[in-house]
Amino acid sequence: MTSLGVVYRPQLPPERLRPIARAADEAGLDELWLWEDCFLESGIATASAALAWTERLHVGVGLLPVPLRNVALTAMEVATLHRLFPGRVTVGIGHGLQEWMGQAGARVESPVTLLREYATALRALLRGERVSTQGRYVRLDDVALEWPPLAPVPVLAGAVGPRSLRLTGEVADGTVIDARVTPEGLRAALDLVSEGRRESGRTGAWPVVVYVLAATGPGARDRVAAEAERSGPAFQGVGAAGAAEEIAGVVRGLAVAGATTVVLQPTADEPDPEGFVRFAAEQVRPLVPR
C-alpha cells in the first residue's frame, strides 16, 4: 500500500496550520507531515495541534533533530501523542542540519554515534522498558515512562549518507528520505538500508517515507526548478510539476522503487497551501494505487 501525504512547510506561520490541517482532513488526504526545522516551528507542538483539530488525518513528524532534544523528553512527548491519538501519528528522528546544530550550541563530533545511541534508547523507552545507559552522548539512569504507549510505536530515522542509511536499517523501524532522491537513487538507498537490517537480523515490513518537490498550476515547473536550485546541486532534476497525472506518475515511480509513503513537498512560495492539499487528496490520490 502507498500512502500519499503533503508537508506543511514551517515557512508558513503557525497560525496557518489549522485551516490547512482541516482542509487535509476534510478532503481525505492520507497524511500531513510536519518539520521541526530550526528556528521555525516545533514538531511536537504542531503535531499535537493538528491532531486535535482533525478527526481522521494521520500526522507525521519528520524529522526531530536529536542533538536539540534530550531522549527522555522526546520519549515522553511521543508516548503522550500516541496515548492521546492512538494510531494517528508517526515520528521520525535525524541528525539535524549541522550548521543549525552549531548555531544552537548542540553540534556533536559524531552524529552517527549520537543517532545510534538515541534511537536505541528511545525505542526501549517507548517499549516501556526501564533504561540505564552511559553512552558517549546518551546517558540515562534507571529511566522508565510512567505512561508508555499502549501499542508498539515505530521510530523512523532520516538519512542521506551511506553510513546513516545503513544505520536506519540497523536501529530504527523505518527510513525517511528527503526530496533529492530519484527512483534509481531510492533503490540504491534502500540497498544500504537492507544491509543494516541484515546486520542486525531484522525482517518484516519496512516503512519508507520519501519527500518529493511538487507544484501544480501556473508556473509550476518554474517554481519546482527554482526550489531545487535553492536547495543545492543534489536536488537538480528531481521533483514533480504539472497536472495530477504528471505528479501521480512521479509518485507511482517512487512507490515501485520502494516508498510506502510519498509526501508531496510544496514549494516555499506555494500560493494556495489549502488548495494544494485538496488537489493532492482529490486529484492525485485516486491515481495512485493503494
XYZ file of C-alpha atoms in Angstrom, residues 27-286:
260
model
C -10.517 16.296 1.660
C -9.466 12.809 2.782
C -5.696 13.260 2.483
C -3.881 10.249 3.941
C -1.160 12.083 5.861
C 0.052 15.572 6.781
C 3.758 15.835 7.593
C 5.447 18.468 9.752
C 9.057 19.540 10.111
C 10.999 20.700 13.149
C 13.344 22.958 11.200
C 15.491 25.450 13.106
C 14.434 28.026 14.004
C 10.902 27.900 12.723
C 8.342 25.678 14.476
C 8.195 22.840 16.986
C 7.385 19.443 15.516
C 5.632 18.145 18.621
C 3.560 21.267 19.332
C 2.332 21.461 15.733
C 1.590 17.724 15.637
C -0.471 17.960 18.830
C -2.500 20.845 17.421
C -3.042 19.236 14.011
C -4.209 16.000 15.610
C -6.583 17.811 17.956
C -8.104 19.876 15.123
C -8.793 16.841 12.903
C -10.763 13.606 13.114
C -9.013 11.024 10.954
C -5.890 12.637 9.477
C -2.607 10.816 10.127
C 0.176 13.216 11.155
C 3.881 12.596 10.650
C 6.797 14.477 12.180
C 9.878 14.189 10.066
C 12.272 14.899 11.487
C 13.068 15.754 15.107
C 16.758 16.805 15.313
C 18.191 14.674 18.103
C 21.065 16.974 19.154
C 18.482 19.519 20.321
C 16.405 17.047 22.365
C 17.009 15.006 25.485
C 15.894 11.471 24.661
C 13.773 11.116 27.816
C 11.814 14.246 26.895
C 11.265 13.018 23.333
C 10.055 9.667 24.671
C 7.601 11.432 26.979
C 6.258 13.581 24.140
C 5.954 10.737 21.642
C 4.284 8.457 24.183
C 1.826 11.208 25.112
C 0.883 11.768 21.464
C 0.283 8.062 20.970
C -1.852 7.814 24.098
C -3.919 10.857 23.090
C -4.229 9.964 19.388
C -3.610 6.212 19.010
C -2.747 5.087 15.523
C -2.677 8.587 14.059
C 0.922 9.723 14.442
C 4.359 8.769 13.138
C 7.560 10.351 14.439
C 10.976 10.338 12.808
C 14.335 11.426 14.177
C 17.506 12.593 12.473
C 20.905 14.211 12.780
C 19.639 17.742 12.210
C 21.364 20.137 9.832
C 24.831 20.513 11.292
C 25.038 24.265 10.680
C 21.849 24.756 12.678
C 23.054 22.438 15.421
C 26.178 24.574 15.677
C 24.119 27.754 15.952
C 22.170 26.194 18.825
C 25.317 25.023 20.629
C 24.255 21.401 20.115
C 26.593 20.135 17.379
C 28.305 16.847 18.224
C 31.533 15.328 16.955
C 29.886 12.091 15.795
C 26.272 12.493 14.613
C 26.122 8.805 13.660
C 27.090 7.716 17.178
C 24.514 10.042 18.680
C 21.747 8.781 16.399
C 22.622 5.157 17.186
C 22.540 5.739 20.952
C 19.446 7.907 20.748
C 17.355 5.571 18.591
C 18.271 2.585 20.751
C 17.293 4.352 23.979
C 14.155 5.944 22.532
C 12.796 2.666 21.191
C 13.452 0.940 24.511
C 11.685 3.672 26.472
C 8.697 3.550 24.144
C 8.506 -0.218 24.674
C 8.009 0.523 28.365
C 11.450 -0.684 29.401
C 13.480 0.726 32.269
C 16.658 2.087 30.754
C 20.103 2.745 32.175
C 22.852 3.591 29.717
C 26.112 5.517 29.767
C 26.937 6.186 26.138
C 29.105 8.804 24.558
C 26.120 11.161 24.280
C 23.034 9.461 25.719
C 23.064 8.868 29.457
C 20.079 7.590 31.405
C 19.927 6.332 34.979
C 17.010 3.991 35.710
C 14.523 5.857 33.477
C 11.111 4.440 32.586
C 7.964 6.086 31.296
C 5.008 6.144 33.654
C 2.656 6.303 30.661
C 4.251 4.347 27.813
C 2.306 3.791 24.591
C -0.370 1.110 24.747
C 0.762 -0.443 21.458
C 4.114 -0.770 19.673
C 5.352 2.566 18.340
C 7.649 2.685 15.301
C 10.517 5.167 15.395
C 11.623 6.207 11.940
C 15.015 7.762 11.197
C 16.081 10.067 8.403
C 19.294 9.680 6.464
C 21.212 10.857 3.406
C 24.733 9.409 3.545
C 25.632 5.708 3.262
C 26.573 5.221 6.932
C 23.370 6.827 8.133
C 21.222 4.884 5.684
C 22.695 1.616 6.936
C 22.159 2.794 10.494
C 18.441 3.378 9.944
C 18.126 -0.246 8.915
C 20.031 -1.338 11.978
C 18.478 0.695 14.801
C 15.218 2.322 13.605
C 11.841 0.982 12.479
C 11.705 2.724 9.111
C 13.542 5.252 6.948
C 12.778 8.827 5.889
C 14.499 10.133 2.755
C 14.450 13.735 1.570
C 13.394 15.189 -1.754
C 16.729 14.836 -3.533
C 16.084 11.191 -4.441
C 15.008 9.742 -7.811
C 13.549 6.229 -8.144
C 17.015 4.934 -9.040
C 18.535 6.759 -6.095
C 15.838 5.388 -3.814
C 16.627 1.819 -4.849
C 20.309 2.398 -4.115
C 19.480 3.966 -0.742
C 17.250 1.056 0.207
C 20.011 -1.396 -0.676
C 22.078 0.295 2.041
C 19.156 0.196 4.459
C 18.806 -3.525 3.756
C 22.475 -4.033 4.607
C 21.848 -2.557 8.047
C 18.758 -4.689 8.517
C 20.660 -7.858 7.628
C 23.488 -6.980 10.005
C 21.012 -6.710 12.885
C 18.902 -9.690 11.799
C 15.799 -7.601 11.182
C 12.994 -8.801 8.915
C 9.417 -7.879 8.087
C 7.725 -4.815 6.634
C 9.777 -1.630 6.492
C 8.151 1.830 6.232
C 9.901 4.104 3.740
C 8.833 7.761 3.648
C 10.058 9.792 0.687
C 9.555 13.507 0.068
C 9.178 14.885 -3.447
C 9.168 18.541 -4.520
C 5.842 19.260 -6.172
C 3.782 22.065 -7.649
C 0.708 22.447 -9.805
C -0.979 25.321 -11.563
C 0.550 28.287 -13.399
C 4.344 28.409 -13.254
C 4.573 25.006 -11.540
C 7.678 23.820 -13.367
C 9.482 27.097 -12.842
C 8.673 27.057 -9.113
C 9.948 23.477 -8.685
C 13.101 24.274 -10.654
C 13.747 27.390 -8.578
C 13.233 25.477 -5.322
C 15.630 22.754 -6.479
C 18.187 25.414 -7.417
C 17.955 26.984 -3.953
C 18.269 23.581 -2.297
C 21.590 22.756 -3.948
C 23.112 20.606 -6.712
C 21.826 17.319 -5.248
C 18.238 18.414 -5.906
C 18.673 19.170 -9.604
C 16.455 17.134 -11.897
C 14.073 15.925 -9.191
C 10.508 16.879 -8.410
C 7.047 16.696 -9.893
C 5.214 19.543 -11.610
C 2.049 19.909 -13.615
C -1.366 18.301 -13.584
C -2.480 15.465 -11.315
C -1.459 12.700 -13.723
C 2.082 14.050 -14.054
C 2.534 14.249 -10.292
C 0.903 10.857 -9.761
C 3.346 9.365 -12.268
C 6.284 10.502 -10.139
C 4.581 9.165 -7.006
C 3.981 5.791 -8.666
C 7.617 5.605 -9.746
C 8.820 6.155 -6.187
C 6.295 3.606 -4.896
C 7.577 0.966 -7.311
C 11.125 1.764 -6.148
C 10.158 1.030 -2.532
C 8.424 4.040 -0.997
C 5.498 3.139 1.250
C 4.601 6.805 1.820
C 5.253 9.573 -0.693
C 4.962 13.078 0.740
C 4.469 15.949 -1.677
C 6.642 18.873 -0.634
C 5.105 22.112 -1.950
C 7.455 24.909 -2.824
C 8.098 27.517 -0.161
C 6.236 30.047 -2.308
C 3.145 27.837 -2.856
C 0.355 30.424 -3.329
C -2.525 28.250 -2.077
C -1.495 25.683 0.585
C -5.098 24.702 1.377
C -5.792 24.249 -2.313
C -2.658 22.150 -2.684
C -3.698 19.627 -0.023
C -7.147 19.377 -1.596
C -5.532 18.861 -5.023
C -3.347 16.074 -3.600
C -6.262 14.330 -1.883
C -8.927 14.745 -4.536
C -6.964 14.585 -7.798
C -3.611 12.857 -7.199
C -4.650 10.242 -4.611
C -7.175 8.479 -6.906
